[in-house]
PDB file of C-alpha atoms in Angstrom:
ATOM      1  CA  MET R   1      16.766   5.270 -30.017  1.00  0.00           C
ATOM      2  CA  SER R   2      19.117   7.466 -28.962  1.00  0.00           C
ATOM      3  CA  VAL R   3      21.830   7.228 -26.535  1.00  0.00           C
ATOM      4  CA  GLN R   4      19.980   9.308 -23.781  1.00  0.00           C
ATOM      5  CA  GLU R   5      16.498   7.494 -23.776  1.00  0.00           C
ATOM      6  CA  ARG R   6      18.606   4.323 -23.802  1.00  0.00           C
ATOM      7  CA  LYS R   7      20.330   5.642 -20.522  1.00  0.00           C
ATOM      8  CA  GLN R   8      17.291   6.869 -19.090  1.00  0.00           C
ATOM      9  CA  ARG R   9      15.392   3.054 -19.543  1.00  0.00           C
ATOM     10  CA  GLU R  10      18.543   1.651 -18.335  1.00  0.00           C
ATOM     11  CA  ARG R  11      18.165   4.118 -15.239  1.00  0.00           C
ATOM     12  CA  ALA R  12      14.339   3.305 -14.911  1.00  0.00           C
ATOM     13  CA  GLU R  13      15.148  -0.249 -15.128  1.00  0.00           C
ATOM     14  CA  ARG R  14      17.626  -0.178 -12.274  1.00  0.00           C
ATOM     15  CA  GLU R  15      15.306   1.786  -9.951  1.00  0.00           C
ATOM     16  CA  ARG R  16      12.506  -1.211 -10.704  1.00  0.00           C
ATOM     17  CA  LEU R  17      15.233  -3.523  -9.739  1.00  0.00           C
ATOM     18  CA  ILE R  18      16.398  -1.742  -6.569  1.00  0.00           C
ATOM     19  CA  VAL R  19      12.602  -1.276  -5.665  1.00  0.00           C
ATOM     20  CA  ALA R  20      11.182  -4.953  -6.469  1.00  0.00           C
ATOM     21  CA  THR R  21      14.608  -6.236  -4.596  1.00  0.00           C
ATOM     22  CA  ALA R  22      13.842  -4.137  -1.321  1.00  0.00           C
ATOM     23  CA  ARG R  23      10.327  -5.122  -1.311  1.00  0.00           C
ATOM     24  CA  GLU R  24      11.135  -9.078  -1.768  1.00  0.00           C
ATOM     25  CA  LEU R  25      13.890  -8.682   1.073  1.00  0.00           C
ATOM     26  CA  ALA R  26      11.607  -6.708   3.186  1.00  0.00           C
ATOM     27  CA  GLU R  27       8.284  -9.370   2.573  1.00  0.00           C
ATOM     28  CA  GLN R  28      10.816 -12.455   3.155  1.00  0.00           C
ATOM     29  CA  GLN R  29      12.602 -10.925   6.283  1.00  0.00           C
ATOM     30  CA  GLY R  30      11.142  -7.600   7.043  1.00  0.00           C
ATOM     31  CA  TRP R  31      12.297  -4.121   6.559  1.00  0.00           C
ATOM     32  CA  ASP R  32      15.129  -4.520   9.294  1.00  0.00           C
ATOM     33  CA  ALA R  33      16.914  -6.693   6.654  1.00  0.00           C
ATOM     34  CA  VAL R  34      16.801  -3.988   4.052  1.00  0.00           C
ATOM     35  CA  THR R  35      19.956  -2.348   4.130  1.00  0.00           C
ATOM     36  CA  THR R  36      21.774  -0.374   1.093  1.00  0.00           C
ATOM     37  CA  ARG R  37      24.521  -3.136   1.585  1.00  0.00           C
ATOM     38  CA  ARG R  38      22.382  -6.190   1.120  1.00  0.00           C
ATOM     39  CA  LEU R  39      20.164  -4.562  -1.789  1.00  0.00           C
ATOM     40  CA  ALA R  40      23.737  -3.703  -3.573  1.00  0.00           C
ATOM     41  CA  GLU R  41      25.064  -7.232  -3.094  1.00  0.00           C
ATOM     42  CA  ARG R  42      21.475  -8.827  -4.196  1.00  0.00           C
ATOM     43  CA  ILE R  43      20.955  -6.358  -7.424  1.00  0.00           C
ATOM     44  CA  GLU R  44      24.455  -6.692  -8.485  1.00  0.00           C
ATOM     45  CA  TYR R  45      25.559  -3.170  -8.049  1.00  0.00           C
ATOM     46  CA  SER R  46      27.476  -0.549  -6.112  1.00  0.00           C
ATOM     47  CA  GLN R  47      26.154   1.138  -3.156  1.00  0.00           C
ATOM     48  CA  PRO R  48      27.060   4.540  -4.866  1.00  0.00           C
ATOM     49  CA  VAL R  49      24.564   3.499  -7.736  1.00  0.00           C
ATOM     50  CA  LEU R  50      21.511   2.886  -4.967  1.00  0.00           C
ATOM     51  CA  TYR R  51      22.319   6.372  -3.918  1.00  0.00           C
ATOM     52  CA  SER R  52      21.964   8.077  -7.267  1.00  0.00           C
ATOM     53  CA  HIS R  53      18.459   6.645  -7.136  1.00  0.00           C
ATOM     54  CA  PHE R  54      17.600   6.863  -3.628  1.00  0.00           C
ATOM     55  CA  ARG R  55      19.093   8.835  -1.193  1.00  0.00           C
ATOM     56  CA  GLY R  56      18.469   5.884   1.393  1.00  0.00           C
ATOM     57  CA  LYS R  57      16.252   3.586   3.028  1.00  0.00           C
ATOM     58  CA  ARG R  58      13.501   5.939   3.764  1.00  0.00           C
ATOM     59  CA  GLU R  59      13.070   6.744   0.204  1.00  0.00           C
ATOM     60  CA  ILE R  60      13.226   3.421  -0.969  1.00  0.00           C
ATOM     61  CA  ILE R  61      10.116   2.480   1.818  1.00  0.00           C
ATOM     62  CA  GLY R  62       8.469   5.450   0.290  1.00  0.00           C
ATOM     63  CA  ALA R  63       9.127   4.020  -3.443  1.00  0.00           C
ATOM     64  CA  VAL R  64       7.618   0.296  -2.380  1.00  0.00           C
ATOM     65  CA  ALA R  65       4.546   2.418  -0.484  1.00  0.00           C
ATOM     66  CA  LEU R  66       3.762   4.013  -3.937  1.00  0.00           C
ATOM     67  CA  GLN R  67       3.490   1.049  -5.799  1.00  0.00           C
ATOM     68  CA  GLY R  68       1.936  -0.433  -3.009  1.00  0.00           C
ATOM     69  CA  ALA R  69      -0.944   2.211  -3.102  1.00  0.00           C
ATOM     70  CA  ALA R  70      -1.065   2.000  -6.679  1.00  0.00           C
ATOM     71  CA  GLU R  71      -1.720  -2.196  -6.356  1.00  0.00           C
ATOM     72  CA  LEU R  72      -4.145  -1.370  -3.348  1.00  0.00           C
ATOM     73  CA  ALA R  73      -6.628   0.826  -5.516  1.00  0.00           C
ATOM     74  CA  THR R  74      -6.491  -1.484  -8.196  1.00  0.00           C
ATOM     75  CA  ALA R  75      -7.478  -4.614  -6.240  1.00  0.00           C
ATOM     76  CA  VAL R  76     -10.275  -2.633  -4.434  1.00  0.00           C
ATOM     77  CA  ARG R  77     -11.176  -1.424  -7.900  1.00  0.00           C
ATOM     78  CA  ALA R  78     -11.640  -4.774  -9.107  1.00  0.00           C
ATOM     79  CA  ALA R  79     -13.204  -6.253  -5.958  1.00  0.00           C
ATOM     80  CA  THR R  80     -15.950  -3.672  -5.947  1.00  0.00           C
ATOM     81  CA  SER R  81     -16.601  -3.800  -9.679  1.00  0.00           C
ATOM     82  CA  ALA R  82     -17.470  -7.172  -9.582  1.00  0.00           C
ATOM     83  CA  GLU R  83     -20.700  -6.124  -7.145  1.00  0.00           C
ATOM     84  CA  ASP R  84     -23.639  -4.691  -8.209  1.00  0.00           C
ATOM     85  CA  ARG R  85     -25.251  -3.826  -4.580  1.00  0.00           C
ATOM     86  CA  PRO R  86     -23.818  -1.478  -2.165  1.00  0.00           C
ATOM     87  CA  ARG R  87     -23.649  -3.230   1.419  1.00  0.00           C
ATOM     88  CA  ALA R  88     -21.850  -6.202  -1.634  1.00  0.00           C
ATOM     89  CA  ARG R  89     -19.440  -3.407  -2.631  1.00  0.00           C
ATOM     90  CA  VAL R  90     -18.756  -2.235   0.925  1.00  0.00           C
ATOM     91  CA  VAL R  91     -17.991  -6.101   2.198  1.00  0.00           C
ATOM     92  CA  ALA R  92     -15.760  -6.508  -1.283  1.00  0.00           C
ATOM     93  CA  LEU R  93     -14.046  -3.689  -0.305  1.00  0.00           C
ATOM     94  CA  ALA R  94     -13.212  -4.681   3.262  1.00  0.00           C
ATOM     95  CA  ARG R  95     -12.141  -8.018   2.165  1.00  0.00           C
ATOM     96  CA  ALA R  96      -9.660  -6.749  -0.531  1.00  0.00           C
ATOM     97  CA  TYR R  97      -8.205  -3.799   1.759  1.00  0.00           C
ATOM     98  CA  LEU R  98      -8.082  -6.809   4.700  1.00  0.00           C
ATOM     99  CA  ASP R  99      -6.829  -9.549   1.939  1.00  0.00           C
ATOM    100  CA  PHE R 100      -4.283  -6.857   0.755  1.00  0.00           C
ATOM    101  CA  ALA R 101      -2.979  -6.241   4.366  1.00  0.00           C
ATOM    102  CA  VAL R 102      -2.305  -9.621   4.927  1.00  0.00           C
ATOM    103  CA  ARG R 103      -0.839 -11.161   1.353  1.00  0.00           C
ATOM    104  CA  ASN R 104       1.771  -8.023   1.391  1.00  0.00           C
ATOM    105  CA  PRO R 105       2.755  -7.618   5.129  1.00  0.00           C
ATOM    106  CA  ALA R 106       6.126  -5.299   4.175  1.00  0.00           C
ATOM    107  CA  VAL R 107       4.183  -3.057   1.721  1.00  0.00           C
ATOM    108  CA  TYR R 108       1.691  -2.513   4.209  1.00  0.00           C
ATOM    109  CA  ASP R 109       3.789  -1.479   6.654  1.00  0.00           C
ATOM    110  CA  ALA R 110       5.958   0.829   3.808  1.00  0.00           C
ATOM    111  CA  LEU R 111       2.323   2.283   3.298  1.00  0.00           C
ATOM    112  CA  PHE R 112       1.043   2.883   6.940  1.00  0.00           C
ATOM    113  CA  GLN R 113       3.798   1.869   9.796  1.00  0.00           C
ATOM    114  CA  LEU R 114       7.016   3.263   8.351  1.00  0.00           C
ATOM    115  CA  ASP R 115       8.539   6.289   7.346  1.00  0.00           C
ATOM    116  CA  GLY R 116       8.965   6.807   3.551  1.00  0.00           C
ATOM    117  CA  GLY R 117       9.313  10.605   3.492  1.00  0.00           C
ATOM    118  CA  LEU R 118       5.646  10.467   1.965  1.00  0.00           C
ATOM    119  CA  ALA R 119       3.178  13.229   2.923  1.00  0.00           C
ATOM    120  CA  TYR R 120      -0.391  11.826   3.491  1.00  0.00           C
ATOM    121  CA  ALA R 121      -3.678  14.134   3.702  1.00  0.00           C
ATOM    122  CA  GLN R 122      -1.959  17.044   2.404  1.00  0.00           C
ATOM    123  CA  GLU R 123      -1.636  19.298  -0.581  1.00  0.00           C
ATOM    124  CA  ASP R 124       1.758  17.611  -1.772  1.00  0.00           C
ATOM    125  CA  THR R 125       0.549  13.850  -1.507  1.00  0.00           C
ATOM    126  CA  PRO R 126       2.017  11.633  -4.210  1.00  0.00           C
ATOM    127  CA  GLU R 127      -1.172  11.033  -6.578  1.00  0.00           C
ATOM    128  CA  PRO R 128      -0.840   6.746  -5.888  1.00  0.00           C
ATOM    129  CA  LEU R 129      -1.764   7.810  -2.318  1.00  0.00           C
ATOM    130  CA  LYS R 130      -4.590  10.209  -3.508  1.00  0.00           C
ATOM    131  CA  ASP R 131      -5.902   7.607  -5.779  1.00  0.00           C
ATOM    132  CA  ALA R 132      -5.694   4.818  -3.233  1.00  0.00           C
ATOM    133  CA  PHE R 133      -7.977   7.111  -1.181  1.00  0.00           C
ATOM    134  CA  ALA R 134     -10.182   7.577  -3.992  1.00  0.00           C
ATOM    135  CA  ALA R 135     -10.604   4.034  -4.507  1.00  0.00           C
ATOM    136  CA  LEU R 136     -11.833   3.822  -0.778  1.00  0.00           C
ATOM    137  CA  LEU R 137     -14.091   6.949  -1.003  1.00  0.00           C
ATOM    138  CA  GLU R 138     -15.634   5.960  -4.656  1.00  0.00           C
ATOM    139  CA  THR R 139     -17.458   3.162  -2.658  1.00  0.00           C
ATOM    140  CA  LEU R 140     -18.012   4.314   0.612  1.00  0.00           C
ATOM    141  CA  GLY R 141     -19.315   7.809  -0.562  1.00  0.00           C
ATOM    142  CA  GLU R 142     -22.703   5.910  -1.744  1.00  0.00           C
ATOM    143  CA  VAL R 143     -23.108   4.619   2.212  1.00  0.00           C
ATOM    144  CA  THR R 144     -21.913   7.520   4.110  1.00  0.00           C
ATOM    145  CA  GLY R 145     -25.496   8.169   5.357  1.00  0.00           C
ATOM    146  CA  ASP R 146     -27.441  11.723   5.718  1.00  0.00           C
ATOM    147  CA  GLY R 147     -25.371  14.917   6.090  1.00  0.00           C
ATOM    148  CA  VAL R 148     -21.676  12.839   6.643  1.00  0.00           C
ATOM    149  CA  PRO R 149     -19.197  13.731   4.589  1.00  0.00           C
ATOM    150  CA  PRO R 150     -18.066  10.840   2.158  1.00  0.00           C
ATOM    151  CA  GLY R 151     -14.523  11.924   2.985  1.00  0.00           C
ATOM    152  CA  LEU R 152     -14.907  12.052   6.695  1.00  0.00           C
ATOM    153  CA  PHE R 153     -16.956   8.649   6.869  1.00  0.00           C
ATOM    154  CA  THR R 154     -14.251   6.712   4.247  1.00  0.00           C
ATOM    155  CA  GLU R 155     -11.629   8.248   6.738  1.00  0.00           C
ATOM    156  CA  VAL R 156     -13.207   6.682   9.677  1.00  0.00           C
ATOM    157  CA  PHE R 157     -14.053   3.346   8.058  1.00  0.00           C
ATOM    158  CA  TRP R 158     -10.423   2.920   6.349  1.00  0.00           C
ATOM    159  CA  ALA R 159      -9.175   3.721  10.416  1.00  0.00           C
ATOM    160  CA  ALA R 160     -11.499   1.174  11.264  1.00  0.00           C
ATOM    161  CA  LEU R 161     -10.137  -1.612   8.863  1.00  0.00           C
ATOM    162  CA  HIS R 162      -6.636  -0.557   9.314  1.00  0.00           C
ATOM    163  CA  GLY R 163      -7.398  -1.114  13.190  1.00  0.00           C
ATOM    164  CA  LEU R 164      -8.888  -4.579  12.036  1.00  0.00           C
ATOM    165  CA  ALA R 165      -5.585  -5.613   9.869  1.00  0.00           C
ATOM    166  CA  THR R 166      -3.217  -4.133  12.248  1.00  0.00           C
ATOM    167  CA  LEU R 167      -4.560  -6.019  15.187  1.00  0.00           C
ATOM    168  CA  THR R 168      -5.149  -9.436  13.810  1.00  0.00           C
ATOM    169  CA  ARG R 169      -1.537  -9.454  11.970  1.00  0.00           C
ATOM    170  CA  ALA R 170      -0.313  -8.915  15.548  1.00  0.00           C
ATOM    171  CA  GLY R 171      -2.131 -11.838  16.961  1.00  0.00           C
ATOM    172  CA  ARG R 172      -4.221  -9.451  18.902  1.00  0.00           C
ATOM    173  CA  LEU R 173      -7.325 -10.304  17.485  1.00  0.00           C
ATOM    174  CA  LEU R 174      -8.914 -13.926  17.288  1.00  0.00           C
ATOM    175  CA  PRO R 175      -8.568 -15.546  13.498  1.00  0.00           C
ATOM    176  CA  GLU R 176     -11.573 -16.756  13.333  1.00  0.00           C
ATOM    177  CA  ASP R 177     -13.670 -13.514  14.444  1.00  0.00           C
ATOM    178  CA  ALA R 178     -12.453 -12.268  11.214  1.00  0.00           C
ATOM    179  CA  GLU R 179     -15.791 -12.528   9.038  1.00  0.00           C
ATOM    180  CA  PRO R 180     -18.272 -11.462  11.885  1.00  0.00           C
ATOM    181  CA  ARG R 181     -15.980  -8.810  12.682  1.00  0.00           C
ATOM    182  CA  MET R 182     -15.616  -7.635   9.335  1.00  0.00           C
ATOM    183  CA  GLU R 183     -19.529  -7.589   8.674  1.00  0.00           C
ATOM    184  CA  LEU R 184     -20.456  -6.054  11.597  1.00  0.00           C
ATOM    185  CA  LEU R 185     -18.079  -3.102  10.529  1.00  0.00           C
ATOM    186  CA  VAL R 186     -19.902  -2.871   7.306  1.00  0.00           C
ATOM    187  CA  ASP R 187     -23.228  -3.079   9.297  1.00  0.00           C
ATOM    188  CA  ARG R 188     -22.452  -0.889  11.830  1.00  0.00           C
ATOM    189  CA  LEU R 189     -20.938   1.894   9.882  1.00  0.00           C
ATOM    190  CA  ALA R 190     -22.235   1.783   6.445  1.00  0.00           C
ATOM    191  CA  VAL R 191     -26.119   2.826   5.671  1.00  0.00           C
ATOM    192  CA  VAL R 192     -26.575   0.024   3.110  1.00  0.00           C
TER     193      VAL R 192
END
C-alpha cells in the first residue's frame, strides 16, 4: 500500500468516525449537543482536523442524512421484498418507514427537518437521497391508480408518512391508534 493510499484510508476512517460520533451524540442528546468542540473532544482530534473534513455542523448533518437515506432505502426494500402482494408491500413499506423514524430520530431529523446543505428533488440531488425515494417508488408505483403519475403519488404518500412520523413523535397523535391510522392511509390512498 502506498503512502497516498494509506493517507486516503486514514482520512476516510476519520470521516466515518466524525459522522458516527455526531450521529451517536445527536441520538443521545439531540442535535443542539453536536458541536465541533464536543465532537473534537469525543474523537480525540483537534477542531482543525474536523474542519479539514467538514466545513461545519451543516455538512456533518448532511453526511448523517446521506447515511440515513441509504439505511432507509435498505430498510424499505428489505421489508417490501418479504411480501408477495401489493397491499402487503405497501403496509410493509409504511411500517418500515415509520419504524425507521422512531428508531433513528436524530437521523430522521437530519434527513427531513434540518439543513444539511443537500439538494432535494433537483437534478443535483445526491444519489443516496434519490435512491431512498426510488425505494418508495418501487412499491408505491404499483398502486397509484389509473392516470396518476407514480412519482406524484409517491410524493403524496411519503408526505402522509412523514406527517404521521412527525406528529406521532411530537405527541400530537395517540400512540394506540398508530396501526389503524397506517391501515387507513394504505386503504384510502393506494389502489390495491
